[in-house]
Coordinates of C-alpha atoms in Angstrom, one line a residue:
M262 CA 35.3 14.2 -11.8
K263 CA 38.2 11.7 -11.9
S264 CA 40.9 12.8 -13.8
L265 CA 42.0 8.7 -14.9
D266 CA 39.4 6.2 -16.8
V267 CA 41.0 3.4 -15.6
I268 CA 44.0 2.2 -13.9
T269 CA 45.5 -1.1 -14.6
I270 CA 47.6 -3.4 -11.6
G271 CA 50.1 -6.3 -12.1
R272 CA 53.0 -7.3 -14.1
S273 CA 55.4 -5.3 -16.6
S274 CA 58.0 -6.4 -18.6
V275 CA 60.6 -6.2 -21.4
D276 CA 59.7 -8.5 -24.2
L277 CA 62.3 -9.8 -26.8
Y278 CA 59.9 -10.8 -29.9
G279 CA 62.3 -12.9 -31.9
L280 CA 62.5 -11.5 -35.6
Q281 CA 62.4 -15.2 -37.5
V282 CA 59.0 -15.8 -38.1
G283 CA 58.8 -19.5 -38.3
G284 CA 61.9 -20.3 -36.3
R285 CA 62.4 -22.1 -32.9
L286 CA 62.9 -20.3 -30.8
E287 CA 66.4 -21.4 -30.1
D288 CA 67.5 -20.3 -33.7
M289 CA 66.3 -16.6 -33.6
G290 CA 69.4 -14.3 -34.0
S291 CA 67.6 -11.2 -34.0
F292 CA 65.0 -9.1 -31.2
A293 CA 62.9 -6.3 -31.2
K294 CA 62.3 -4.9 -27.7
Y295 CA 58.6 -3.9 -26.7
I296 CA 57.2 -3.2 -23.5
G297 CA 54.6 -6.2 -22.3
G298 CA 52.8 -8.0 -19.3
S299 CA 49.1 -7.7 -19.8
P300 CA 48.2 -4.8 -17.6
T301 CA 50.7 -2.8 -18.9
N302 CA 49.8 -3.8 -22.7
I303 CA 45.9 -3.0 -21.4
A304 CA 47.0 0.4 -20.2
C305 CA 48.7 0.9 -23.7
G306 CA 46.1 0.2 -25.7
A307 CA 43.1 1.8 -23.8
A308 CA 45.6 4.6 -23.9
R309 CA 45.7 4.7 -27.5
L310 CA 41.8 4.7 -27.9
G311 CA 41.8 7.7 -26.0
L312 CA 40.9 6.7 -22.2
K313 CA 43.4 8.1 -19.6
S314 CA 44.8 5.0 -18.3
G315 CA 47.4 4.5 -15.7
L316 CA 49.4 1.9 -14.2
I317 CA 50.4 0.3 -10.8
T318 CA 53.2 -1.6 -11.0
K319 CA 57.2 -2.2 -10.0
V320 CA 60.2 -1.8 -12.3
G321 CA 64.0 -2.2 -11.3
D322 CA 66.1 0.5 -11.2
E323 CA 68.0 -0.4 -14.3
H324 CA 68.1 0.4 -18.2
M325 CA 65.4 -1.8 -18.6
G326 CA 63.1 -0.3 -15.8
R327 CA 63.8 2.9 -17.4
F328 CA 62.8 2.1 -21.2
I329 CA 59.5 0.5 -19.4
R330 CA 58.8 4.3 -17.7
E331 CA 59.6 5.9 -20.8
Q332 CA 57.6 4.0 -22.9
L333 CA 54.4 4.6 -20.9
I334 CA 54.9 7.9 -21.2
R335 CA 55.9 7.6 -24.7
E336 CA 52.3 5.9 -25.0
G337 CA 50.2 8.5 -22.8
V338 CA 49.9 6.3 -19.8
D339 CA 50.4 8.2 -16.2
V340 CA 53.2 6.6 -14.2
G341 CA 52.0 8.2 -11.1
G342 CA 51.4 4.3 -10.1
V343 CA 55.1 2.9 -11.4
A344 CA 57.5 2.5 -9.0
T345 CA 61.1 1.8 -8.6
D346 CA 62.4 -1.4 -6.9
P347 CA 65.8 -1.1 -6.0
D348 CA 67.2 -4.0 -5.2
R349 CA 65.1 -6.4 -8.5
L350 CA 65.4 -6.7 -11.8
T351 CA 62.2 -5.5 -14.1
A352 CA 60.8 -8.9 -15.7
L353 CA 61.8 -10.0 -19.2
V354 CA 60.0 -12.1 -21.9
L355 CA 61.6 -14.1 -24.6
L356 CA 58.8 -14.7 -27.3
G357 CA 58.7 -15.9 -30.9
I358 CA 56.6 -17.1 -33.7
R359 CA 56.8 -20.6 -34.8
D360 CA 53.8 -20.6 -36.9
E361 CA 49.7 -19.8 -36.8
D362 CA 49.3 -22.3 -33.7
T363 CA 52.7 -22.4 -31.6
F364 CA 54.4 -19.3 -29.9
P365 CA 56.9 -19.9 -27.7
L366 CA 58.0 -17.8 -24.8
I367 CA 60.3 -17.9 -21.6
F368 CA 59.5 -15.5 -18.6
Y369 CA 62.2 -14.3 -17.1
R370 CA 60.5 -13.4 -13.6
E371 CA 62.2 -14.9 -11.0
N372 CA 61.9 -12.2 -8.1
C373 CA 61.7 -9.0 -10.5
A374 CA 60.6 -6.3 -9.3
D375 CA 56.5 -6.7 -9.9
M376 CA 56.3 -9.5 -8.3
A377 CA 57.7 -7.0 -5.3
L378 CA 54.2 -5.2 -5.5
C379 CA 52.2 -4.6 -1.5
E380 CA 50.1 -2.9 0.3
D381 CA 52.4 0.4 0.3
D382 CA 52.1 1.0 -3.1
I383 CA 48.4 0.8 -3.3
Q384 CA 47.6 4.3 -2.3
E385 CA 44.6 5.5 -1.6
D386 CA 44.8 8.8 -3.4
Y387 CA 45.7 7.5 -6.8
I388 CA 42.8 4.5 -6.6
A389 CA 40.5 7.5 -5.9
S390 CA 41.8 9.3 -9.4
T391 CA 40.0 6.6 -11.8
R392 CA 36.7 5.6 -12.7
S393 CA 38.0 1.6 -12.8
V394 CA 40.0 -0.6 -11.7
V395 CA 41.5 -3.3 -13.6
V396 CA 43.4 -6.4 -12.0
T397 CA 45.4 -9.6 -14.2
G398 CA 45.4 -13.0 -12.3
T399 CA 48.9 -13.8 -12.4
H400 CA 49.2 -11.2 -9.0
L401 CA 47.0 -13.1 -7.1
S402 CA 49.7 -16.3 -6.8
N403 CA 52.2 -14.7 -4.1
P404 CA 50.6 -13.4 -1.2
R405 CA 52.3 -9.8 -1.3
T406 CA 51.4 -8.6 -4.4
E407 CA 47.5 -10.4 -3.9
A408 CA 47.2 -8.2 -0.5
A409 CA 48.3 -5.3 -2.7
V410 CA 45.7 -5.9 -5.2
L411 CA 42.9 -6.6 -2.4
K412 CA 44.0 -3.6 -1.6
A413 CA 42.8 -1.4 -4.5
L414 CA 39.7 -3.8 -4.8
G415 CA 38.7 -2.6 -1.4
L416 CA 39.7 0.7 -2.3
A417 CA 38.2 1.0 -5.1
R418 CA 34.8 -0.2 -3.9
T419 CA 35.1 2.9 -1.4
H420 CA 35.8 5.5 -4.5
G421 CA 33.4 4.6 -6.6
A422 CA 34.9 2.6 -8.9
K423 CA 34.3 -0.3 -11.5
T424 CA 36.4 -3.3 -10.9
A425 CA 37.6 -6.0 -13.5
L426 CA 39.6 -9.2 -13.7
D427 CA 41.4 -10.4 -16.6
I428 CA 42.0 -14.3 -15.6
D429 CA 44.9 -14.3 -17.4
Y430 CA 46.4 -17.8 -16.6
R431 CA 49.7 -18.6 -17.1
P432 CA 50.0 -22.3 -14.9
N433 CA 54.1 -21.7 -14.7
L434 CA 53.5 -18.7 -13.6
W435 CA 51.2 -19.9 -10.5
G436 CA 53.8 -22.3 -10.3
A437 CA 52.1 -25.3 -12.2
A438 CA 54.0 -25.9 -15.2
R439 CA 57.9 -25.4 -15.8
H440 CA 59.8 -22.6 -16.9
G441 CA 59.6 -24.4 -20.1
D442 CA 56.1 -24.4 -20.0
G443 CA 55.6 -20.5 -20.6
E444 CA 53.2 -20.9 -24.0
S445 CA 51.1 -23.6 -21.6
R446 CA 47.5 -21.9 -21.8
F447 CA 46.2 -24.7 -19.1
V448 CA 47.1 -27.1 -16.7
A449 CA 44.1 -27.7 -14.0
S450 CA 45.0 -27.3 -10.6
D451 CA 42.6 -27.1 -7.3
Q452 CA 45.2 -24.8 -5.3
V453 CA 44.3 -21.7 -8.3
T454 CA 41.1 -23.1 -8.6
R455 CA 40.3 -22.0 -4.8
K456 CA 42.3 -18.9 -5.3
L457 CA 40.5 -17.7 -7.8
Q458 CA 36.8 -18.5 -6.3
S459 CA 37.9 -16.6 -3.1
T460 CA 38.3 -13.4 -5.2
L461 CA 35.7 -13.3 -7.6
H462 CA 33.1 -11.7 -6.0
F463 CA 35.5 -8.3 -5.8
F464 CA 34.6 -7.6 -9.6
D465 CA 32.1 -6.1 -11.6
L466 CA 33.4 -8.0 -15.1
I467 CA 35.1 -11.2 -15.4
V468 CA 37.4 -11.7 -18.8
G469 CA 38.7 -14.9 -20.1
T470 CA 39.3 -17.6 -22.1
E471 CA 36.8 -20.5 -22.3
E472 CA 39.9 -22.8 -20.5
E473 CA 40.7 -19.4 -18.3
F474 CA 37.4 -20.0 -17.4
H475 CA 37.9 -24.0 -16.7
I476 CA 40.5 -22.8 -14.2
A477 CA 38.5 -20.3 -12.4
G478 CA 35.3 -23.0 -12.3
G479 CA 37.4 -25.9 -11.9
T480 CA 35.8 -27.9 -14.3
T481 CA 36.7 -28.1 -18.3
D482 CA 32.9 -28.4 -19.0
T483 CA 32.5 -24.7 -19.8
I484 CA 29.0 -24.0 -19.7
A485 CA 29.1 -25.7 -15.9
A486 CA 32.5 -23.8 -15.2
L487 CA 31.0 -20.0 -16.0
R488 CA 27.8 -21.4 -13.7
K489 CA 30.4 -21.8 -11.1
V490 CA 32.0 -18.6 -11.6
R491 CA 28.3 -16.9 -11.5
S492 CA 27.4 -18.6 -8.0
V493 CA 30.5 -16.3 -6.6
S494 CA 30.3 -13.7 -9.3
G495 CA 27.8 -11.2 -10.5
A496 CA 30.1 -9.9 -12.5
T497 CA 29.2 -9.8 -15.6
L498 CA 31.2 -12.4 -18.0
V499 CA 33.2 -12.1 -20.9
C500 CA 33.9 -15.6 -22.4
K501 CA 36.6 -15.0 -25.7
R502 CA 36.0 -18.5 -28.2
G503 CA 39.4 -17.0 -30.8
A504 CA 38.0 -17.1 -33.8
K505 CA 34.3 -17.2 -32.8
G506 CA 34.4 -14.1 -31.2
A507 CA 33.6 -13.3 -27.6
V508 CA 30.6 -13.7 -25.4
A509 CA 29.0 -11.8 -22.7
F510 CA 26.5 -13.0 -19.8
E511 CA 24.9 -10.2 -17.3
N512 CA 22.7 -12.8 -15.5
A513 CA 22.2 -16.5 -15.3
I514 CA 24.5 -18.7 -17.7
P515 CA 22.4 -20.0 -20.0
N516 CA 22.9 -24.1 -21.6
T517 CA 24.9 -22.9 -25.3
L518 CA 27.5 -20.1 -25.5
D519 CA 25.9 -18.9 -28.3
E520 CA 23.2 -17.6 -26.6
G521 CA 25.9 -15.0 -25.1
V522 CA 25.6 -11.8 -26.2
S523 CA 28.0 -11.2 -29.1
G524 CA 29.8 -8.5 -31.6
Q525 CA 30.2 -8.3 -34.6
G526 CA 33.3 -10.6 -35.5
F527 CA 36.2 -10.3 -38.1
P528 CA 37.4 -12.5 -40.4
I529 CA 41.2 -12.2 -40.5
E530 CA 44.3 -13.9 -41.2
V531 CA 45.9 -15.5 -37.6
F532 CA 49.8 -14.1 -37.6
N533 CA 50.4 -13.5 -33.8
V534 CA 48.1 -14.7 -30.9
L535 CA 50.4 -13.1 -28.5
G536 CA 49.0 -9.9 -26.7
A537 CA 45.5 -10.5 -28.5
G538 CA 43.6 -10.5 -25.2
D539 CA 45.3 -8.0 -24.1
G540 CA 43.9 -6.2 -27.1
F541 CA 40.5 -7.3 -27.1
F542 CA 40.4 -6.1 -23.3
S543 CA 41.6 -2.6 -24.5
G544 CA 38.8 -2.3 -26.8
L545 CA 36.0 -3.8 -24.6
L546 CA 37.4 -0.8 -22.2
K547 CA 36.4 1.6 -24.5
G548 CA 33.3 0.6 -24.6
W549 CA 32.7 -0.6 -21.2
I550 CA 34.0 2.7 -19.6
D551 CA 32.1 4.4 -22.6
G552 CA 28.7 3.4 -21.7
E553 CA 28.4 1.4 -24.6
D554 CA 26.4 -1.8 -25.0
W555 CA 27.9 -4.7 -25.1
P556 CA 27.4 -5.6 -28.6
T557 CA 28.7 -2.6 -29.5
S558 CA 31.5 -2.8 -26.4
L559 CA 32.5 -5.9 -27.9
K560 CA 32.4 -5.2 -32.0
Y561 CA 35.8 -2.7 -30.5
A562 CA 36.9 -5.5 -28.2
N563 CA 36.9 -8.0 -31.4
A564 CA 38.5 -5.5 -33.7
C565 CA 41.4 -4.6 -31.6
G566 CA 41.7 -7.9 -30.9
A567 CA 42.0 -8.6 -35.1
F568 CA 44.8 -6.5 -35.0
A569 CA 46.7 -7.8 -32.3
V570 CA 46.2 -11.4 -34.1
S571 CA 47.9 -9.8 -37.2
R572 CA 50.9 -7.9 -36.1
H573 CA 54.2 -8.3 -34.7
G574 CA 54.5 -7.6 -30.9
C575 CA 51.8 -7.4 -28.0
T576 CA 51.3 -3.2 -27.5
P577 CA 53.0 -1.8 -30.8
A578 CA 50.0 -3.8 -32.7
Y579 CA 47.5 -1.9 -30.9
P580 CA 45.3 0.7 -32.8
S581 CA 44.5 3.9 -32.1
L582 CA 40.6 5.4 -31.7
T583 CA 41.2 7.0 -35.0
E584 CA 42.7 3.6 -36.9
L585 CA 39.4 1.7 -35.2
E586 CA 37.3 4.3 -36.0
F587 CA 38.6 3.8 -39.5
F588 CA 38.3 -0.2 -39.5
L589 CA 35.0 0.0 -38.0
K590 CA 33.7 2.4 -41.2
R591 CA 35.6 0.2 -43.9
G592 CA 36.2 -3.2 -42.7
V593 CA 38.5 -6.1 -44.0
T594 CA 39.7 -5.9 -47.5
R595 CA 42.6 -8.2 -46.9
P596 CA 42.5 -10.9 -44.4
D597 CA 46.6 -9.9 -43.2
L598 CA 45.5 -6.5 -41.6
R599 CA 49.5 -5.9 -41.7
N600 CA 49.6 -5.6 -45.2
D601 CA 46.3 -3.4 -45.4
G602 CA 48.0 -0.3 -46.8
P603 CA 45.6 2.3 -45.8
A604 CA 45.4 0.8 -42.4
E605 CA 49.2 0.2 -41.9
Q606 CA 49.8 4.1 -42.9
I607 CA 46.9 5.7 -40.2
H608 CA 48.0 2.6 -37.7
W609 CA 51.7 4.1 -38.2
S610 CA 51.1 8.1 -38.1
T611 CA 48.5 8.0 -35.3
N612 CA 50.4 5.5 -32.7
R613 CA 54.1 7.0 -33.6
H614 CA 55.7 8.7 -30.8
R615 CA 58.4 11.6 -30.6
N616 CA 61.5 10.0 -28.8
H617 CA 60.6 12.0 -25.5
G618 CA 56.7 11.8 -25.4
E619 CA 56.2 15.0 -27.3
D620 CA 54.2 16.1 -30.1
W621 CA 56.1 20.2 -30.0
R622 CA 53.7 22.9 -31.8
D623 CA 57.1 24.9 -33.5
Y624 CA 60.7 22.9 -34.1
R625 CA 63.8 25.1 -34.6
I626 CA 66.0 22.9 -36.5
F627 CA 69.7 24.0 -36.6
A628 CA 70.9 22.1 -39.6
F629 CA 74.4 21.0 -39.7
D630 CA 73.8 17.8 -42.1
H631 CA 76.3 19.4 -44.4
R632 CA 79.1 17.2 -46.1
M633 CA 80.1 18.6 -49.5
Q634 CA 80.2 22.5 -48.2
L635 CA 82.4 21.8 -45.4
E636 CA 84.7 19.8 -47.2
Q637 CA 85.3 22.3 -49.8
M638 CA 86.3 24.9 -47.3
P639 CA 90.2 25.3 -46.8
G640 CA 91.7 24.0 -44.0
Y641 CA 88.9 21.4 -43.6
T642 CA 90.1 18.2 -42.6
L643 CA 87.7 14.7 -41.5
K644 CA 88.6 15.4 -38.0
K645 CA 88.2 18.8 -38.2
G646 CA 85.0 18.4 -39.6
G647 CA 83.8 16.4 -36.7
A648 CA 85.3 18.9 -34.4
F649 CA 83.6 21.6 -36.1
K650 CA 80.4 19.9 -35.7
E651 CA 80.6 19.0 -32.0
L652 CA 80.9 22.7 -31.5
C653 CA 77.6 23.1 -33.8
L654 CA 75.5 21.1 -31.2
Q655 CA 77.3 22.7 -28.2
A656 CA 75.5 25.7 -29.8
A657 CA 72.3 23.8 -30.6
L658 CA 72.1 23.1 -27.1
Q659 CA 72.8 26.2 -25.4
I660 CA 70.0 27.9 -26.9
R661 CA 67.9 24.9 -26.4
A662 CA 68.3 25.4 -23.3
G663 CA 66.1 22.4 -21.7
R664 CA 63.0 24.1 -23.5
P665 CA 61.2 21.7 -25.9
G666 CA 60.7 22.7 -29.6
Y667 CA 64.4 22.9 -30.7
G668 CA 66.7 20.1 -33.5
I669 CA 69.7 19.3 -35.3
L670 CA 70.0 18.1 -38.5
C671 CA 73.7 15.9 -38.2
D672 CA 75.5 13.3 -40.4
N673 CA 77.1 10.2 -39.0
R674 CA 80.1 10.7 -42.0
I675 CA 82.0 13.8 -40.5
G676 CA 79.7 14.7 -37.0
R677 CA 79.6 11.0 -35.6
R678 CA 80.6 12.6 -32.2
A679 CA 77.8 15.3 -32.3
L680 CA 75.5 12.7 -33.7
H681 CA 75.7 10.5 -30.9
A682 CA 76.0 12.4 -28.1
A683 CA 72.9 14.3 -29.5
S684 CA 71.0 11.5 -28.7
A685 CA 68.7 11.6 -25.8
S686 CA 69.5 14.9 -25.1
G687 CA 66.2 16.7 -26.0
L688 CA 66.6 17.2 -29.1
W689 CA 65.2 16.3 -32.2
I690 CA 67.3 15.0 -34.5
G691 CA 67.6 14.3 -38.1
R692 CA 69.9 12.1 -40.3
P693 CA 71.2 12.6 -44.0
C694 CA 71.0 9.6 -46.4
E695 CA 71.6 11.4 -50.0
W696 CA 75.1 11.9 -51.2
P697 CA 75.7 15.4 -51.3
G698 CA 74.8 16.6 -54.2
S699 CA 73.5 14.2 -56.3
R700 CA 71.3 13.9 -59.0
P701 CA 70.1 10.7 -59.7
L702 CA 69.9 10.6 -56.0
T703 CA 71.7 8.2 -54.9
L704 CA 72.6 7.5 -51.1
E705 CA 75.5 7.2 -48.7
P706 CA 77.9 4.6 -49.6
E707 CA 76.9 3.2 -45.5
L708 CA 74.0 2.7 -45.9
G709 CA 74.2 -0.4 -48.3
S710 CA 72.0 -1.2 -51.4
D711 CA 69.6 -2.9 -49.3
C712 CA 69.6 0.2 -46.9
G713 CA 70.6 -2.0 -44.4
G714 CA 72.8 0.0 -42.5
L715 CA 69.4 1.9 -41.1
G716 CA 68.9 -1.3 -38.7
E717 CA 72.0 0.3 -36.7
W718 CA 70.5 3.6 -36.1
A719 CA 69.2 5.4 -33.1
R720 CA 65.6 5.1 -32.7
D721 CA 65.1 8.8 -32.1
N722 CA 66.8 9.4 -35.5
V723 CA 65.0 10.6 -38.3
V724 CA 65.9 8.9 -42.1
K725 CA 66.4 12.3 -44.1
V726 CA 67.0 12.4 -47.8
L727 CA 67.5 15.3 -50.5
C728 CA 66.0 14.8 -53.9
F729 CA 66.6 17.3 -56.2
C730 CA 63.5 17.2 -58.8
H731 CA 61.1 18.5 -60.9
P732 CA 57.7 17.8 -62.8
D733 CA 59.8 18.6 -65.5
D734 CA 62.5 15.9 -65.5
D735 CA 62.9 13.3 -68.0
D736 CA 60.6 10.1 -67.6
Q737 CA 64.1 7.4 -66.3
T738 CA 65.5 10.4 -63.8
R739 CA 61.7 10.7 -62.6
A740 CA 61.7 6.7 -62.1
E741 CA 65.3 6.1 -61.1
Q742 CA 65.1 8.9 -58.4
S743 CA 61.3 7.6 -57.2
A744 CA 62.8 3.9 -57.0
T745 CA 65.7 5.3 -54.5
V746 CA 63.3 7.5 -52.8
K747 CA 60.7 4.6 -52.3
R748 CA 63.5 2.4 -51.0
L749 CA 64.6 4.3 -48.2
F750 CA 60.9 5.0 -47.0
E751 CA 59.8 1.4 -46.9
A752 CA 63.2 0.3 -44.5
S753 CA 62.7 3.7 -42.8
R754 CA 59.7 1.9 -42.3
R755 CA 60.8 -1.7 -41.7
N756 CA 63.0 0.1 -38.9
G757 CA 60.5 2.0 -37.0
L758 CA 62.5 5.3 -38.0
E759 CA 59.9 8.4 -38.9
F760 CA 61.4 9.4 -42.5
L761 CA 62.0 13.4 -43.7
L762 CA 61.8 14.3 -47.7
E763 CA 63.5 17.3 -48.6
I764 CA 62.8 18.6 -52.0
I765 CA 64.6 21.7 -53.9
P766 CA 63.0 21.9 -57.4
S767 CA 64.3 25.6 -58.2
K768 CA 67.8 24.0 -58.2
V769 CA 66.3 22.0 -61.3
G770 CA 64.4 24.3 -63.3
P771 CA 61.6 27.8 -62.9
V772 CA 59.0 26.9 -60.6
D773 CA 55.8 28.2 -60.1
D774 CA 52.8 28.2 -57.8
E775 CA 52.5 24.8 -58.6
T776 CA 55.7 22.9 -58.4
T777 CA 56.1 21.8 -55.2
A778 CA 52.5 20.3 -54.9
I779 CA 52.8 18.6 -58.3
L780 CA 55.8 16.6 -56.9
I781 CA 54.3 16.0 -53.3
Q782 CA 51.6 14.4 -55.2
H783 CA 53.8 12.2 -57.1
F784 CA 55.4 10.6 -54.3
Y785 CA 52.2 10.1 -52.7
D786 CA 50.5 8.6 -56.0
I787 CA 54.4 5.8 -56.1
G788 CA 53.3 5.3 -52.1
I789 CA 55.7 7.5 -50.6
F790 CA 53.9 8.6 -47.4
P791 CA 56.5 10.9 -45.3
D792 CA 56.1 11.8 -41.4
W793 CA 57.8 15.3 -42.7
W794 CA 58.3 17.5 -45.5
K795 CA 61.8 20.1 -46.2
L796 CA 60.7 22.5 -48.0
E797 CA 62.1 25.6 -50.2
P798 CA 60.9 28.9 -48.7
M799 CA 57.6 29.9 -50.9
K800 CA 57.2 33.0 -51.9
T801 CA 53.2 33.4 -52.2
E802 CA 50.3 32.4 -50.4
A803 CA 49.4 30.5 -53.3
A804 CA 52.0 28.2 -53.4
W805 CA 51.5 27.2 -49.8
S806 CA 48.3 27.0 -49.5
N807 CA 48.4 24.3 -52.8
T808 CA 51.5 22.5 -51.4
I809 CA 49.8 21.7 -48.4
A810 CA 46.1 20.7 -49.6
A811 CA 48.3 17.8 -51.4
I812 CA 49.8 17.2 -48.4
E813 CA 46.7 17.1 -46.3
K814 CA 44.9 15.3 -49.1
N815 CA 47.1 12.5 -49.2
D816 CA 47.9 12.7 -45.5
P817 CA 45.7 14.4 -42.7
H818 CA 48.2 12.9 -40.3
T819 CA 51.4 14.3 -41.2
R820 CA 54.1 15.6 -38.8
G821 CA 54.5 18.9 -40.8
I822 CA 56.5 21.2 -42.3
V823 CA 60.1 22.9 -41.9
V824 CA 61.0 25.3 -44.1
L825 CA 64.9 25.0 -45.2
G826 CA 67.2 28.2 -45.5
L827 CA 69.4 27.9 -49.3
D828 CA 72.2 29.6 -47.4
A829 CA 70.1 32.8 -47.8
P830 CA 70.7 36.3 -45.4
E831 CA 68.2 36.8 -42.4
A832 CA 66.7 39.0 -44.2
E833 CA 65.1 37.7 -46.7
L834 CA 64.8 33.9 -44.7
A835 CA 62.1 37.1 -42.1
A836 CA 60.7 37.2 -45.1
S837 CA 60.1 33.8 -45.7
F838 CA 59.0 33.1 -42.4
E839 CA 56.5 35.8 -41.8
V840 CA 54.3 34.3 -45.0
A841 CA 55.1 30.3 -43.9
A842 CA 54.4 30.7 -40.5
A843 CA 50.6 31.8 -41.2
F844 CA 50.1 27.8 -42.2
D845 CA 49.5 25.6 -39.3
L846 CA 51.4 22.8 -41.2
V847 CA 54.5 24.7 -41.8
R848 CA 55.8 24.2 -38.0
G849 CA 59.1 25.6 -38.5
F850 CA 62.8 25.8 -39.8
A851 CA 65.7 24.1 -40.6
V852 CA 68.3 26.1 -41.5
G853 CA 72.1 25.7 -41.5
R854 CA 75.2 27.8 -43.7
T855 CA 72.8 31.3 -42.5
I856 CA 73.7 30.1 -38.8
F857 CA 77.4 28.2 -39.3
G858 CA 78.7 29.2 -42.9
D859 CA 80.9 32.7 -42.1
V860 CA 81.7 30.7 -39.1
A861 CA 83.5 27.5 -40.0
R862 CA 85.4 29.4 -42.9
G863 CA 86.8 31.0 -40.3
W864 CA 87.1 28.1 -37.5
M865 CA 89.0 25.9 -40.4
Q866 CA 91.6 28.5 -40.7
G867 CA 92.5 29.2 -37.3
E868 CA 91.0 32.6 -37.6
I869 CA 88.5 31.9 -34.8
E870 CA 88.5 29.8 -31.2
D871 CA 86.1 27.3 -30.4
T872 CA 84.5 29.6 -27.3
T873 CA 84.1 32.5 -30.1
A874 CA 82.5 30.0 -32.8
V875 CA 80.3 28.8 -30.3
A876 CA 78.9 32.2 -29.5
E877 CA 78.5 33.7 -33.0
M878 CA 76.8 30.7 -33.8
A879 CA 74.1 30.4 -30.8
R880 CA 73.8 33.9 -31.5
R881 CA 72.7 34.0 -35.2
Y882 CA 70.4 30.2 -34.0
G883 CA 68.8 32.0 -31.7
R884 CA 67.8 35.3 -33.6
L885 CA 66.7 33.3 -35.9
C886 CA 64.6 31.1 -33.4
S887 CA 63.6 34.6 -32.2
I888 CA 62.2 35.2 -35.9
W889 CA 60.6 32.5 -36.3
D890 CA 58.6 32.8 -32.9
E891 CA 57.6 36.1 -33.9
A892 CA 56.7 35.1 -37.3
R893 CA 54.6 32.3 -35.6
A894 CA 53.0 35.2 -32.4
A895 CA 52.3 37.5 -35.3
A896 CA 50.6 34.4 -37.2
R897 CA 48.5 33.3 -34.8
E898 CA 46.9 37.2 -33.4
K899 CA 46.1 37.8 -36.8
A900 CA 43.8 34.7 -37.1
A901 CA 42.2 35.4 -34.2

């Protein structure tokens, strides 16, 4: 048994993608940051499709190197082969989308970290752990990296792993084109052809575009080029043909490409071809490694390539296995897949990541995002309010003690220092957007009328909004509040931020076992798909069952529900936890004033010292965590 399905070897970089579609790279004003490099993209794409993938590469000992490593972990890629180079910088690529045919890019790879990969970086036990090894052409361009690749291929043969080559010809990375010609995909070079042909016999599978087979075969006649490759390699050859799909040749090369084995194609609108080949290869690997026939493998590859050319970025565009299965079953309903609502919802909800690569079963959240309640306390000042929230953070971190499953809700207006200090601490972090107590709902002014302020948020912040609503709301109130929530939800998605919707109908009118479920269905009906729901505790199993049924009917991939506290005493919360913990979709609690209320009032008036305040809040928070854990354990024991 092998622990990995595939290891890819070669380039890793940080891709800075211009956000102004239709402009020159010279005129880009802002960029999105992704991981990139063909082997890195393939490893991530394969992991999204359920394959156990690993990567062998090198990154710099700096912020971008750490970003690549952390993002790989978030994507589910094994980083046992990712080394850190203390002397070289991580590679960088600038990219743009000029139009449907023009995609300018600049490689910043002079003496970069991944080109320092050498034989010593190839560990036999790591290669022995995989079913297949995939290399890309760039790392055959340098004697040091070539030696590393050849060692890996030799070890793969020794340990029975299949081998594959993505020709991945970039002329300027072989010295055949200038730095400014990063977009160029073909420049004839006898030197490159000779180097490729000297290694082609190592592979079981070779994949490339027609132009890439031209360089490998030494001729611009595609059939002749394929026949030349066949003369030195018995590999299955897969030739990518753009909009015409791809064809596979297992044996002799026929007289036309159309005589090759093909798979189902998908007529879609081309938005961005950069990284599409890596998405294609990921889908091909899924079929090849799982033992599917070539028509099926090519169908997977074509579908993954279709998603890639329809979205911004490389790795972020690739589908999950759930998304791929949905697409293959339903088919194309509109050619611009990035605007296909159902597909995009599945893409988002099955590919999002916790900020530290985990998806916890239980969430114990200390909510101190309160603003109005603090501002009304005797002795409050903005400075003191901010200082108190730093004490709240200390209490949360004390109880967390490095363990998973803990979080906070903290605002920016009063709690900015605590909010910033919490970033990258390992806590789940939610941040409120509503103006406290507003009905109809209004938002914090710092967000702006178009919610553009979300662009300044840390990526690990979850957008949280509280809406006081009820099924009996008049039409105008419902419409106004719904429009505000939807505007915020859509802005959250544009900025890659998870969204938490909190609803409290009991503060508006009477509630029964159907109230919350009715409200939830309304928000789904208008196109709002929260990653999280924050709901008031319900006293009956029927109310919880109705609520959960409404969520699961519309979004089977939701993160789940956290139960709020409403300043309830501990005994009342314990009773509500006992009911809620029986439902797996209820992931935990988000409670605030029960923990900090009395402490804050005493501290604001100088009656409690800092250390006493932290200790008491930690005691209360820890007690609630224990009550939840006990309720959850009892529920699971009963279910078993």
